[in-house]
PDB file of C-alpha atoms in Angstrom:
ATOM      1  CA  VAL A 133       0.000   0.000   0.000  1.00 37.00           C
ATOM      2  CA  LEU A 134       1.369   3.398  -0.925  1.00 40.00           C
ATOM      3  CA  VAL A 135      -0.120   6.196   1.133  1.00 38.00           C
ATOM      4  CA  GLN A 136       0.238   9.852   0.185  1.00 41.00           C
ATOM      5  CA  ALA A 137      -1.439  12.646   2.116  1.00 42.00           C
ATOM      6  CA  GLY A 138      -3.403  10.091   4.129  1.00 42.00           C
ATOM      7  CA  GLN A 139      -4.949   8.451   1.030  1.00 43.00           C
ATOM      8  CA  VAL A 140      -4.191   4.972  -0.321  1.00 40.00           C
ATOM      9  CA  VAL A 141      -2.702   5.631  -3.754  1.00 42.00           C
ATOM     10  CA  ARG A 142      -1.471   2.176  -4.702  1.00 41.00           C
ATOM     11  CA  GLN A 143      -1.792  -1.269  -3.210  1.00 42.00           C
ATOM     12  CA  HIS A 144       0.999  -3.835  -3.463  1.00 41.00           C
ATOM     13  CA  LEU A 145      -0.737  -6.925  -4.800  1.00 40.00           C
ATOM     14  CA  GLY A 146       2.149  -9.364  -4.508  1.00 41.00           C
ATOM     15  CA  PRO A 147       3.712 -11.745  -7.018  1.00 40.00           C
ATOM     16  CA  GLY A 148       1.433 -13.062  -9.728  1.00 39.00           C
ATOM     17  CA  ALA A 149      -1.418 -10.686  -8.871  1.00 39.00           C
ATOM     18  CA  THR A 150      -3.085  -8.778 -11.675  1.00 39.00           C
ATOM     19  CA  GLY A 151      -5.224  -5.725 -11.904  1.00 38.00           C
ATOM     20  CA  ASN A 152      -5.459  -2.697  -9.743  1.00 38.00           C
ATOM     21  CA  ALA A 153      -7.168  -2.849  -6.354  1.00 38.00           C
ATOM     22  CA  VAL A 154      -9.152   0.308  -7.072  1.00 36.00           C
ATOM     23  CA  GLY A 155     -10.078  -0.857 -10.606  1.00 35.00           C
ATOM     24  CA  GLU A 156     -11.089  -4.289  -9.338  1.00 35.00           C
ATOM     25  CA  GLN A 157     -13.428  -2.749  -6.774  1.00 35.00           C
ATOM     26  CA  ALA A 158     -14.984  -0.632  -9.499  1.00 35.00           C
ATOM     27  CA  GLY A 159     -15.503  -3.674 -11.739  1.00 36.00           C
ATOM     28  CA  LEU A 160     -12.789  -2.562 -14.165  1.00 35.00           C
ATOM     29  CA  GLY A 161     -10.559  -5.593 -13.778  1.00 39.00           C
ATOM     30  CA  GLU A 162      -9.238  -7.973 -16.376  1.00 41.00           C
ATOM     31  CA  GLY A 163     -11.664  -8.612 -19.227  1.00 42.00           C
ATOM     32  CA  ARG A 164     -13.557  -5.344 -18.707  1.00 41.00           C
ATOM     33  CA  GLY A 165     -11.557  -2.968 -20.866  1.00 45.00           C
ATOM     34  CA  ARG A 166      -8.690  -2.478 -18.405  1.00 43.00           C
ATOM     35  CA  ARG A 167      -5.263  -3.995 -18.826  1.00 41.00           C
ATOM     36  CA  PRO A 168      -3.792  -5.585 -15.706  1.00 41.00           C
ATOM     37  CA  GLU A 169      -0.817  -3.824 -14.187  1.00 51.00           C
ATOM     38  CA  PRO A 170       2.469  -5.608 -14.804  1.00 50.00           C
ATOM     39  CA  ALA A 171       3.844  -7.490 -11.820  1.00 57.00           C
ATOM     40  CA  LEU A 172       6.083  -5.225  -9.766  1.00 69.00           C
ATOM     41  CA  ALA A 173       9.747  -6.046  -9.523  1.00 80.00           C
ATOM     42  CA  GLN A 174      10.352  -7.036  -5.953  1.00 88.00           C
ATOM     43  CA  GLY A 175      13.281  -6.384  -3.697  1.00 91.00           C
ATOM     44  CA  LYS A 176      14.186  -8.858  -1.011  1.00 90.00           C
ATOM     45  CA  LEU A 177      14.785  -8.876   2.705  1.00 88.00           C
ATOM     46  CA  ILE A 178      17.746 -10.481   4.378  1.00 91.00           C
ATOM     47  CA  THR A 179      17.743 -10.960   8.136  1.00 89.00           C
ATOM     48  CA  ASP A 180      20.955 -11.641  10.022  1.00 91.00           C
ATOM     49  CA  THR A 181      22.337 -11.029  13.481  1.00 93.00           C
ATOM     50  CA  ILE A 182      25.003  -8.672  14.740  1.00 94.00           C
ATOM     51  CA  THR A 183      26.732  -8.769  18.114  1.00 96.00           C
ATOM     52  CA  SER A 184      27.200  -5.299  19.519  1.00 96.00           C
ATOM     53  CA  PRO A 185      30.050  -4.625  21.951  1.00 96.00           C
ATOM     54  CA  SER A 186      28.425  -1.223  22.586  1.00 96.00           C
ATOM     55  CA  LEU A 187      25.437  -2.857  24.292  1.00 95.00           C
ATOM     56  CA  GLU A 188      27.511  -4.978  26.690  1.00 96.00           C
ATOM     57  CA  GLY A 189      26.851  -4.406  30.374  1.00 95.00           C
ATOM     58  CA  ASN A 190      23.432  -2.751  29.990  1.00 95.00           C
ATOM     59  CA  LEU A 191      21.522  -2.888  33.260  1.00 95.00           C
ATOM     60  CA  LEU A 192      18.345  -4.180  31.590  1.00 94.00           C
ATOM     61  CA  GLY A 193      20.100  -7.436  30.774  1.00 94.00           C
ATOM     62  CA  ASP A 194      19.177  -7.118  27.086  1.00 93.00           C
ATOM     63  CA  SER A 195      21.115  -9.304  24.681  1.00 93.00           C
ATOM     64  CA  THR A 196      24.019  -7.799  22.774  1.00 95.00           C
ATOM     65  CA  THR A 197      23.104  -9.980  19.784  1.00 95.00           C
ATOM     66  CA  ARG A 198      20.522  -8.171  17.659  1.00 91.00           C
ATOM     67  CA  GLU A 199      18.694  -8.935  14.452  1.00 88.00           C
ATOM     68  CA  ILE A 200      19.379  -6.679  11.515  1.00 90.00           C
ATOM     69  CA  THR A 201      17.158  -6.652   8.441  1.00 88.00           C
ATOM     70  CA  ILE A 202      18.387  -5.398   5.083  1.00 92.00           C
ATOM     71  CA  TYR A 203      16.187  -4.496   2.111  1.00 92.00           C
ATOM     72  CA  LEU A 204      17.898  -5.085  -1.228  1.00 94.00           C
ATOM     73  CA  PRO A 205      16.306  -3.338  -4.242  1.00 94.00           C
ATOM     74  CA  PRO A 206      14.835  -5.284  -7.186  1.00 93.00           C
ATOM     75  CA  SER A 207      17.896  -4.974  -9.464  1.00 94.00           C
ATOM     76  CA  TYR A 208      20.461  -5.782  -6.760  1.00 95.00           C
ATOM     77  CA  ASP A 209      21.225  -9.347  -7.915  1.00 94.00           C
ATOM     78  CA  THR A 210      21.512  -8.406 -11.588  1.00 94.00           C
ATOM     79  CA  SER A 211      23.449  -5.140 -11.396  1.00 93.00           C
ATOM     80  CA  ASP A 212      27.018  -4.104 -10.676  1.00 94.00           C
ATOM     81  CA  ILE A 213      26.122  -0.559  -9.593  1.00 93.00           C
ATOM     82  CA  ARG A 214      26.797   0.768  -6.111  1.00 95.00           C
ATOM     83  CA  TYR A 215      23.615   1.632  -4.237  1.00 96.00           C
ATOM     84  CA  PRO A 216      23.124   4.348  -1.638  1.00 96.00           C
ATOM     85  CA  VAL A 217      22.373   3.055   1.851  1.00 96.00           C
ATOM     86  CA  ALA A 218      19.708   4.437   4.176  1.00 95.00           C
ATOM     87  CA  TYR A 219      19.446   3.440   7.821  1.00 94.00           C
ATOM     88  CA  TYR A 220      15.852   3.165   9.025  1.00 88.00           C
ATOM     89  CA  LEU A 221      15.599   3.419  12.814  1.00 88.00           C
ATOM     90  CA  PRO A 222      12.081   2.417  13.901  1.00 80.00           C
ATOM     91  CA  GLY A 223      10.743   4.648  16.635  1.00 72.00           C
ATOM     92  CA  TRP A 224       9.249   3.484  19.880  1.00 66.00           C
ATOM     93  CA  GLY A 225       6.244   1.414  18.867  1.00 55.00           C
ATOM     94  CA  ASN A 226       6.869   2.064  15.173  1.00 51.00           C
ATOM     95  CA  VAL A 227       6.392  -0.533  12.420  1.00 47.00           C
ATOM     96  CA  THR A 228       9.392  -2.710  11.605  1.00 52.00           C
ATOM     97  CA  PHE A 229      10.196  -5.113   8.801  1.00 52.00           C
ATOM     98  CA  ASN A 230      10.525  -8.052  11.089  1.00 51.00           C
ATOM     99  CA  PRO A 231       7.356  -9.392  12.727  1.00 49.00           C
ATOM    100  CA  SER A 232       9.461 -11.677  14.948  1.00 48.00           C
ATOM    101  CA  TRP A 233      10.688  -8.658  16.908  1.00 47.00           C
ATOM    102  CA  ASP A 234       8.576  -8.653  20.021  1.00 50.00           C
ATOM    103  CA  ASP A 235       7.117  -5.167  20.107  1.00 51.00           C
ATOM    104  CA  PRO A 236       4.249  -4.814  22.586  1.00 50.00           C
ATOM    105  CA  PHE A 237       3.212  -1.501  21.034  1.00 49.00           C
ATOM    106  CA  VAL A 238       2.656  -2.811  17.486  1.00 51.00           C
ATOM    107  CA  SER A 239      -0.205  -5.087  16.500  1.00 54.00           C
ATOM    108  CA  SER A 240      -0.542  -6.948  13.218  1.00 56.00           C
ATOM    109  CA  ASP A 241      -3.105  -4.307  12.204  1.00 58.00           C
ATOM    110  CA  ASP A 242      -0.295  -1.702  12.222  1.00 54.00           C
ATOM    111  CA  VAL A 243       1.811  -3.557   9.637  1.00 55.00           C
ATOM    112  CA  PRO A 244       0.958  -2.392   6.093  1.00 58.00           C
ATOM    113  CA  GLU A 245      -0.198  -5.000   3.588  1.00 63.00           C
ATOM    114  CA  GLY A 246       2.882  -6.197   1.720  1.00 66.00           C
ATOM    115  CA  GLY A 247       5.086  -4.934   4.554  1.00 73.00           C
ATOM    116  CA  LEU A 248       7.484  -2.042   4.311  1.00 74.00           C
ATOM    117  CA  ASP A 249       9.405  -3.877   1.600  1.00 80.00           C
ATOM    118  CA  GLY A 250       6.205  -3.837  -0.497  1.00 82.00           C
ATOM    119  CA  ILE A 251       5.909  -0.094   0.037  1.00 82.00           C
ATOM    120  CA  PHE A 252       9.528   0.400  -1.052  1.00 86.00           C
ATOM    121  CA  ASP A 253       8.920  -1.766  -4.150  1.00 89.00           C
ATOM    122  CA  ASP A 254       5.826   0.306  -5.016  1.00 87.00           C
ATOM    123  CA  MET A 255       7.667   3.605  -4.516  1.00 88.00           C
ATOM    124  CA  ILE A 256      10.566   2.475  -6.721  1.00 92.00           C
ATOM    125  CA  ALA A 257       8.173   1.277  -9.454  1.00 91.00           C
ATOM    126  CA  ALA A 258       6.296   4.605  -9.345  1.00 91.00           C
ATOM    127  CA  GLY A 259       9.547   6.604  -9.549  1.00 93.00           C
ATOM    128  CA  ASP A 260       8.988   8.140  -6.110  1.00 93.00           C
ATOM    129  CA  MET A 261      12.181   6.604  -4.708  1.00 93.00           C
ATOM    130  CA  LYS A 262      15.442   5.501  -6.300  1.00 95.00           C
ATOM    131  CA  GLU A 263      16.710   1.998  -5.716  1.00 96.00           C
ATOM    132  CA  MET A 264      18.720   1.827  -2.519  1.00 96.00           C
ATOM    133  CA  ILE A 265      19.728  -0.529   0.253  1.00 96.00           C
ATOM    134  CA  ILE A 266      17.814   0.027   3.480  1.00 94.00           C
ATOM    135  CA  VAL A 267      19.261  -1.246   6.752  1.00 93.00           C
ATOM    136  CA  VAL A 268      16.938  -1.729   9.722  1.00 89.00           C
ATOM    137  CA  PRO A 269      18.749  -2.571  12.972  1.00 90.00           C
ATOM    138  CA  GLU A 270      16.713  -3.920  15.868  1.00 87.00           C
ATOM    139  CA  GLY A 271      16.397  -1.159  18.457  1.00 85.00           C
ATOM    140  CA  ASN A 272      14.035  -2.709  20.995  1.00 83.00           C
ATOM    141  CA  ASN A 273      14.803  -3.224  24.643  1.00 84.00           C
ATOM    142  CA  LYS A 274      12.841  -5.119  27.272  1.00 83.00           C
ATOM    143  CA  TYR A 275      10.525  -2.111  27.695  1.00 81.00           C
ATOM    144  CA  GLY A 276       9.658  -1.834  24.020  1.00 75.00           C
ATOM    145  CA  GLY A 277      11.995   0.634  22.378  1.00 75.00           C
ATOM    146  CA  SER A 278      15.071   2.745  22.232  1.00 74.00           C
ATOM    147  CA  MET A 279      15.755   6.427  21.808  1.00 80.00           C
ATOM    148  CA  TYR A 280      19.066   5.529  20.083  1.00 89.00           C
ATOM    149  CA  THR A 281      21.003   7.393  22.739  1.00 92.00           C
ATOM    150  CA  ASN A 282      23.690   6.138  25.081  1.00 95.00           C
ATOM    151  CA  SER A 283      22.380   5.122  28.492  1.00 92.00           C
ATOM    152  CA  ASP A 284      23.960   3.519  31.548  1.00 90.00           C
ATOM    153  CA  VAL A 285      20.712   1.602  32.053  1.00 92.00           C
ATOM    154  CA  ALA A 286      19.549   0.607  28.543  1.00 90.00           C
ATOM    155  CA  GLY A 287      22.989   0.423  26.922  1.00 93.00           C
ATOM    156  CA  ASN A 288      24.851   2.527  24.416  1.00 95.00           C
ATOM    157  CA  HIS A 289      22.371   2.483  21.543  1.00 94.00           C
ATOM    158  CA  GLU A 290      23.903   5.477  19.759  1.00 95.00           C
ATOM    159  CA  ASP A 291      27.295   3.735  19.736  1.00 97.00           C
ATOM    160  CA  TYR A 292      25.583   0.497  18.631  1.00 96.00           C
ATOM    161  CA  ILE A 293      24.219   2.262  15.533  1.00 95.00           C
ATOM    162  CA  VAL A 294      27.244   4.420  14.699  1.00 96.00           C
ATOM    163  CA  GLN A 295      30.106   2.074  15.621  1.00 96.00           C
ATOM    164  CA  ASP A 296      28.666  -1.436  15.298  1.00 96.00           C
ATOM    165  CA  VAL A 297      26.062  -1.160  12.510  1.00 95.00           C
ATOM    166  CA  VAL A 298      27.248   1.646  10.209  1.00 95.00           C
ATOM    167  CA  SER A 299      30.994   1.105  10.420  1.00 86.00           C
TER     168      SER A 299
END
């Protein structure tokens, strides 16, 4: 789903889907004078773990091993170009790529259809965003989130991002 100014502009239909969600609702789908939209090229998500020395010794007892999810754009496997990298830091209770992250402030109703990777695919296809790599480090703590600042209690989350993830 692509949302602009609070309105659903485009819905990610997934692989093999045809038509346009708005056209289908209006009875303008395949066979009714409307060509189906071509299948969108899809990027992919890779999830791995990173061990962060910066989070050692936090008083919450949170693990120093964190999941990190990386969005690779649709042409990544077939191109030799260098892509820009953006680091997406989900806010407290914000939507993440990874539904396995235990976030008590986010319900399944908050996750957009097709996920954030579907939104990125839609934006790239529409020309609203250039292809890029997007890195999403896990920022949760046992109380639900992080402000990405250094803390004696929660750990050095700023250092985790700057020193352990980016560098």
